[in-house]
Coordinates of C-alpha atoms in Angstrom, one line a residue:
X1 CA -3.1 27.4 -9.0
X2 CA -5.2 24.3 -9.8
X3 CA -7.5 22.9 -7.2
X4 CA -8.4 19.3 -6.5
X5 CA -10.2 17.3 -3.8
X6 CA -9.0 14.3 -1.8
X7 CA -10.9 11.1 -1.7
X8 CA -12.4 10.3 1.8
X9 CA -10.1 7.3 2.3
X10 CA -8.8 8.4 5.7
X11 CA -12.1 9.5 7.3
X12 CA -13.0 6.9 9.9
X13 CA -16.1 4.8 9.2
X14 CA -16.6 6.3 5.7
X15 CA -18.9 4.4 3.4
X16 CA -16.2 2.7 1.3
X17 CA -18.5 2.0 -1.6
X18 CA -19.1 5.7 -2.1
X19 CA -15.5 6.3 -3.1
X20 CA -16.4 5.8 -6.8
X21 CA -19.4 8.2 -6.5
X22 CA -17.2 10.8 -4.8
X23 CA -14.8 10.6 -7.7
X24 CA -17.5 11.0 -10.3
X25 CA -19.1 13.9 -8.5
X26 CA -15.7 15.6 -8.2
X27 CA -15.0 15.3 -11.9
X28 CA -18.5 16.5 -12.9
X29 CA -18.2 19.5 -10.6
X30 CA -14.9 20.6 -12.1
X31 CA -12.2 19.6 -9.7
X32 CA -8.8 19.4 -11.4
X33 CA -7.6 16.4 -9.4
X34 CA -8.4 13.6 -6.9
X35 CA -6.0 12.9 -4.1
X36 CA -5.2 10.0 -1.7
X37 CA -3.1 10.0 1.5
X38 CA -1.4 7.0 3.0
X39 CA -1.0 5.3 6.4
X40 CA -0.8 1.7 7.5
X41 CA -1.9 1.4 11.1
X42 CA -5.1 3.5 10.9
X43 CA -8.7 3.2 9.8
X44 CA -7.8 4.1 6.2
X45 CA -8.6 2.5 2.8
X46 CA -5.6 1.5 0.6
X47 CA -4.7 4.6 -1.4
X48 CA -3.6 2.9 -4.6
X49 CA -6.7 0.7 -4.7
X50 CA -8.9 3.8 -4.3
X51 CA -7.0 5.7 -7.0
X52 CA -7.6 2.6 -9.2
X53 CA -11.3 2.9 -8.5
X54 CA -11.2 6.6 -9.3
X55 CA -9.4 5.9 -12.5
X56 CA -12.0 3.4 -13.6
X57 CA -15.0 5.7 -13.1
X58 CA -13.5 9.0 -14.4
X59 CA -12.0 10.2 -17.7
X60 CA -10.4 13.6 -17.1
X61 CA -9.6 14.3 -13.5
X62 CA -5.9 14.0 -12.5
X63 CA -4.9 11.5 -9.8
X64 CA -2.4 12.5 -7.0
X65 CA -1.0 10.7 -4.0
X66 CA 0.2 13.1 -1.3
X67 CA 1.9 11.1 -0.1
X68 CA 2.6 7.4 -0.5
X69 CA 5.1 6.1 2.1
X70 CA 8.1 4.4 0.6
X71 CA 9.9 3.7 3.8
X72 CA 7.9 0.6 4.8
X73 CA 7.1 -0.6 1.2
X74 CA 10.0 -2.9 0.9
X75 CA 9.5 -4.3 -2.6
X76 CA 10.3 -1.6 -5.2
X77 CA 9.4 -4.0 -8.1
X78 CA 5.9 -4.6 -6.7
X79 CA 5.5 -0.9 -5.9
X80 CA 6.6 0.1 -9.4
X81 CA 4.1 -2.3 -10.9
X82 CA 1.3 -1.0 -8.7
X83 CA 1.9 2.6 -9.7
X84 CA 2.2 1.7 -13.3
X85 CA -1.1 -0.2 -13.2
X86 CA -3.0 2.8 -11.8
X87 CA -1.3 5.0 -14.4
X88 CA -2.3 2.6 -17.2
X89 CA -5.9 2.2 -15.9
X90 CA -6.2 6.0 -15.9
X91 CA -4.7 6.6 -19.3
X92 CA -1.6 8.4 -17.8
X93 CA -3.3 10.5 -15.2
X94 CA -1.3 9.5 -12.1
X95 CA 1.2 11.7 -10.3
X96 CA 2.6 9.7 -7.4
X97 CA 3.7 11.9 -4.5
X98 CA 6.2 9.8 -2.5
X99 CA 7.9 10.2 0.9
X100 CA 9.8 8.2 3.4
X101 CA 6.9 8.2 5.9
X102 CA 6.9 9.4 9.5
X103 CA 4.5 7.2 11.6
X104 CA 6.5 4.9 13.9
X105 CA 3.5 2.5 14.2
X106 CA 3.6 1.9 10.5
X107 CA 7.2 0.9 10.5
X108 CA 6.8 -1.3 13.6
X109 CA 3.8 -3.1 12.0
X110 CA 5.8 -3.7 8.8
X111 CA 9.0 -4.8 10.6
X112 CA 11.1 -2.0 9.2
X113 CA 13.4 0.3 11.1
X114 CA 11.9 3.8 11.4
X115 CA 15.3 5.6 10.7
X116 CA 18.0 5.7 8.2
X117 CA 15.8 5.4 5.1
X118 CA 17.3 8.1 2.9
X119 CA 19.5 5.7 1.0
X120 CA 16.6 3.1 0.8
X121 CA 14.4 5.8 -0.7
X122 CA 17.0 6.6 -3.3
X123 CA 17.6 2.9 -4.1
X124 CA 13.8 2.3 -4.4
X125 CA 13.5 5.2 -6.9
X126 CA 16.4 3.9 -9.0
X127 CA 14.9 0.4 -9.0
X128 CA 11.5 1.7 -10.0
X129 CA 13.1 3.4 -13.0
X130 CA 14.7 0.1 -13.9
X131 CA 11.4 -1.6 -13.8
X132 CA 9.7 1.0 -16.0
X133 CA 12.7 0.9 -18.4
X134 CA 12.2 -2.8 -18.8
X135 CA 15.6 -3.7 -17.2
X136 CA 14.1 -6.0 -14.6
X137 CA 13.6 -9.2 -16.6
X138 CA 12.2 -12.7 -16.0
X139 CA 11.7 -15.6 -18.4
X140 CA 9.6 -13.5 -20.7
X141 CA 10.4 -10.1 -19.4
X142 CA 8.0 -7.2 -18.5
X143 CA 6.8 -4.7 -20.9
X144 CA 8.8 -1.5 -20.5
X145 CA 7.0 1.8 -20.0
X146 CA 8.6 4.7 -22.0
X147 CA 9.1 8.0 -20.2
X148 CA 5.8 9.5 -21.4
X149 CA 3.8 6.5 -20.3
X150 CA 4.8 6.1 -16.7
X151 CA 3.7 7.8 -13.5
X152 CA 5.0 11.2 -12.9
X153 CA 6.7 11.5 -9.5
X154 CA 6.6 14.3 -6.9
X155 CA 8.9 13.9 -3.9
X156 CA 8.3 15.0 -0.3
X157 CA 10.8 16.0 2.3
X158 CA 11.6 19.0 4.6
X159 CA 15.4 19.0 4.5
X160 CA 18.1 19.5 1.8
X161 CA 18.5 15.8 0.9
X162 CA 14.7 15.7 0.3
X163 CA 14.9 18.7 -2.0
X164 CA 17.8 17.2 -3.8
X165 CA 15.9 14.0 -4.2
X166 CA 13.0 15.8 -5.7
X167 CA 15.3 17.5 -8.2
X168 CA 17.0 14.3 -9.1
X169 CA 14.0 12.0 -9.4
X170 CA 10.8 14.0 -9.6
X171 CA 8.8 16.6 -11.5
X172 CA 8.0 18.4 -8.3
X173 CA 7.8 18.6 -4.5
X174 CA 5.0 17.8 -2.1
X175 CA 4.6 20.2 0.8
X176 CA 3.4 19.1 4.3
X177 CA -0.2 19.5 5.2
X178 CA 0.4 22.6 7.4
X179 CA 2.9 25.3 8.1
X180 CA 3.5 28.3 5.9
X181 CA 7.2 28.5 6.9
X182 CA 7.7 24.8 5.9
X183 CA 6.1 25.7 2.5
X184 CA 8.2 28.8 1.9
X185 CA 11.5 27.1 2.9
X186 CA 10.6 24.0 0.8
X187 CA 9.8 26.0 -2.3
X188 CA 13.1 27.9 -1.9
X189 CA 15.1 24.7 -1.2
X190 CA 13.7 22.6 -4.0
X191 CA 14.0 25.5 -6.5
X192 CA 17.7 25.9 -5.6
X193 CA 18.4 22.2 -5.9
X194 CA 16.5 22.1 -9.2
X195 CA 18.9 24.8 -10.6
X196 CA 21.9 23.1 -9.1
X197 CA 20.9 19.8 -10.8
X198 CA 20.7 21.7 -14.1
X199 CA 17.0 20.8 -14.6
X200 CA 15.1 23.0 -17.1
X201 CA 12.1 25.0 -16.1
X202 CA 11.1 24.8 -12.4
X203 CA 9.7 22.1 -10.0
X204 CA 5.9 21.9 -9.6
X205 CA 4.6 22.5 -6.1
X206 CA 1.8 20.4 -4.6
X207 CA 0.2 21.4 -1.3
X208 CA -2.4 19.3 0.7
X209 CA -4.8 20.9 3.2
X210 CA -7.7 19.6 5.2
X211 CA -11.2 21.1 4.7
X212 CA -14.8 20.7 5.8
X213 CA -17.9 22.6 4.8
X214 CA -21.3 23.1 6.4
X215 CA -22.7 24.3 9.7
X216 CA -20.8 21.8 11.8
X217 CA -17.5 22.2 9.9
X218 CA -15.4 23.5 12.8
X219 CA -16.5 20.7 15.2
X220 CA -16.1 18.0 12.5
X221 CA -12.7 19.3 11.6
X222 CA -11.4 19.4 15.2
X223 CA -12.7 15.9 15.8
X224 CA -11.1 14.5 12.7
X225 CA -7.7 16.1 13.3
X226 CA -7.8 15.0 16.9
X227 CA -8.6 11.4 15.8
X228 CA -6.0 11.3 13.1
X229 CA -3.2 12.6 15.3
X230 CA -4.2 10.6 18.4
X231 CA -5.8 13.4 20.4
X232 CA -6.1 17.1 20.8
X233 CA -3.2 16.9 23.2
X234 CA -0.9 15.7 20.3
X235 CA 2.0 18.0 19.6
X236 CA 0.9 18.1 16.0
X237 CA -2.7 18.9 16.6
X238 CA -2.6 22.7 16.9
X239 CA -0.1 23.2 14.0
X240 CA -2.4 21.2 11.7
X241 CA -5.7 22.5 13.0
X242 CA -4.8 26.1 12.4
X243 CA -4.3 25.5 8.7
X244 CA -7.5 23.6 8.2
X245 CA -10.1 25.3 6.0
X246 CA -13.5 25.2 7.7
X247 CA -15.1 28.5 6.5
X248 CA -15.3 30.6 3.4
X249 CA -13.0 33.2 5.1
X250 CA -10.3 30.6 5.8
X251 CA -10.6 29.1 2.4
X252 CA -10.2 32.4 0.5
X253 CA -7.4 33.5 2.8
X254 CA -5.5 30.2 2.1
X255 CA -6.2 30.3 -1.6
X256 CA -4.6 33.8 -1.8
X257 CA -1.6 32.9 0.3
X258 CA -0.8 29.6 -1.5
X259 CA -1.3 31.1 -4.9
X260 CA 1.0 34.0 -4.1
X261 CA 3.6 31.6 -2.7
X262 CA 3.8 29.9 -6.1
X263 CA 1.8 26.7 -5.5
X264 CA 0.8 24.9 -8.7
X265 CA -1.6 22.3 -7.3
X266 CA -3.7 22.3 -4.1
X267 CA -5.5 19.2 -3.0
X268 CA -8.2 19.6 -0.3
X269 CA -8.7 16.5 1.9
X270 CA -12.0 16.0 3.6
X271 CA -12.5 15.9 7.4
X272 CA -16.0 14.5 6.7
X273 CA -17.0 11.7 4.3
X274 CA -20.5 12.9 3.4
X275 CA -21.0 13.0 -0.3
X276 CA -22.4 16.5 0.2
X277 CA -18.9 17.7 0.9
X278 CA -17.9 17.6 -2.8
X279 CA -20.7 19.9 -3.8
X280 CA -20.4 22.1 -0.8
X281 CA -16.6 22.6 -1.5
X282 CA -17.3 23.4 -5.1
X283 CA -19.8 26.1 -4.1
X284 CA -17.4 27.5 -1.4
X285 CA -14.6 27.7 -4.0
X286 CA -16.8 29.7 -6.3
X287 CA -17.8 32.1 -3.5
X288 CA -14.1 32.4 -2.7
X289 CA -13.1 33.5 -6.2
X290 CA -12.0 30.3 -7.8
X291 CA -13.1 29.8 -11.4
X292 CA -13.9 26.7 -13.4
X293 CA -11.9 27.1 -16.7
X294 CA -13.0 24.3 -17.2
X295 CA -11.5 23.0 -13.9
X296 CA -11.1 24.9 -10.7
X297 CA -8.3 27.4 -10.7
X298 CA -7.4 30.3 -8.5
X299 CA -5.2 33.2 -9.5
X300 CA -4.0 36.2 -7.6
X301 CA -3.3 39.6 -9.1
X302 CA -0.4 40.3 -9.7
X303 CA 0.6 36.6 -10.4
X304 CA 2.8 34.8 -7.9
X305 CA 6.5 34.9 -8.2
X306 CA 8.9 32.1 -7.2
X307 CA 12.0 32.9 -5.1

């Protein structure tokens, strides 16, 4: 299982100009990937702009979005161009994790209905393919992006149509930020749909988790999760908080569990935006048994098996 670190885009009041330094530190310290999450009505930096910044200041580290919300992005041609731009800037390092989106405020602010977006999602993915194939033409026509030179897509979703969408359009599936049962059901569901679609090999599995390191890690994590989900009284607070990684013990426990479940990529998103978090996480991973070979990986013995 390869291990990456999220950019601090969604930590309130983060020093925005430090995003580039965070990306450089992450690459230097051996993280496999940099991640970015997405929300509209929140104190968050634009995820694609920040991935573009990361692309410009790094050379090796992979770039993930987990996830970008398609439901309220109503222009698939523009969206396809934005994704392709980040991919080109990075030299082909972007894997775009995409989902419908689940925050009602985001849909309200963008003037889009919050339900019934499965078909819209499918139509958007089809149109994006057309853009990248050069089928959307103007007077002079866009430059097509051959299959090897376009963003890889991972698809999120927790029900059968989402798993089928991942098998049809993606190279893998994005799990939710918490919930072992969601993860296990999702791996099983997307693997079954993958086989049903006649896809060779198996889908890649990407899991996001929140982390924080240091003596105040538990308090900082609780404050962040409470802020992100509205309050500690939110129905989502406890389910997310329990899967946050705020100690070496919790980190190692989760590394073992996710590796055994068959996860391919883990991206750890920060609950604190201090630049020290990049170094502290690298040190915690090494204490927890992860190895830099040359980027951070964690393997259980015996190796994980897929359902």
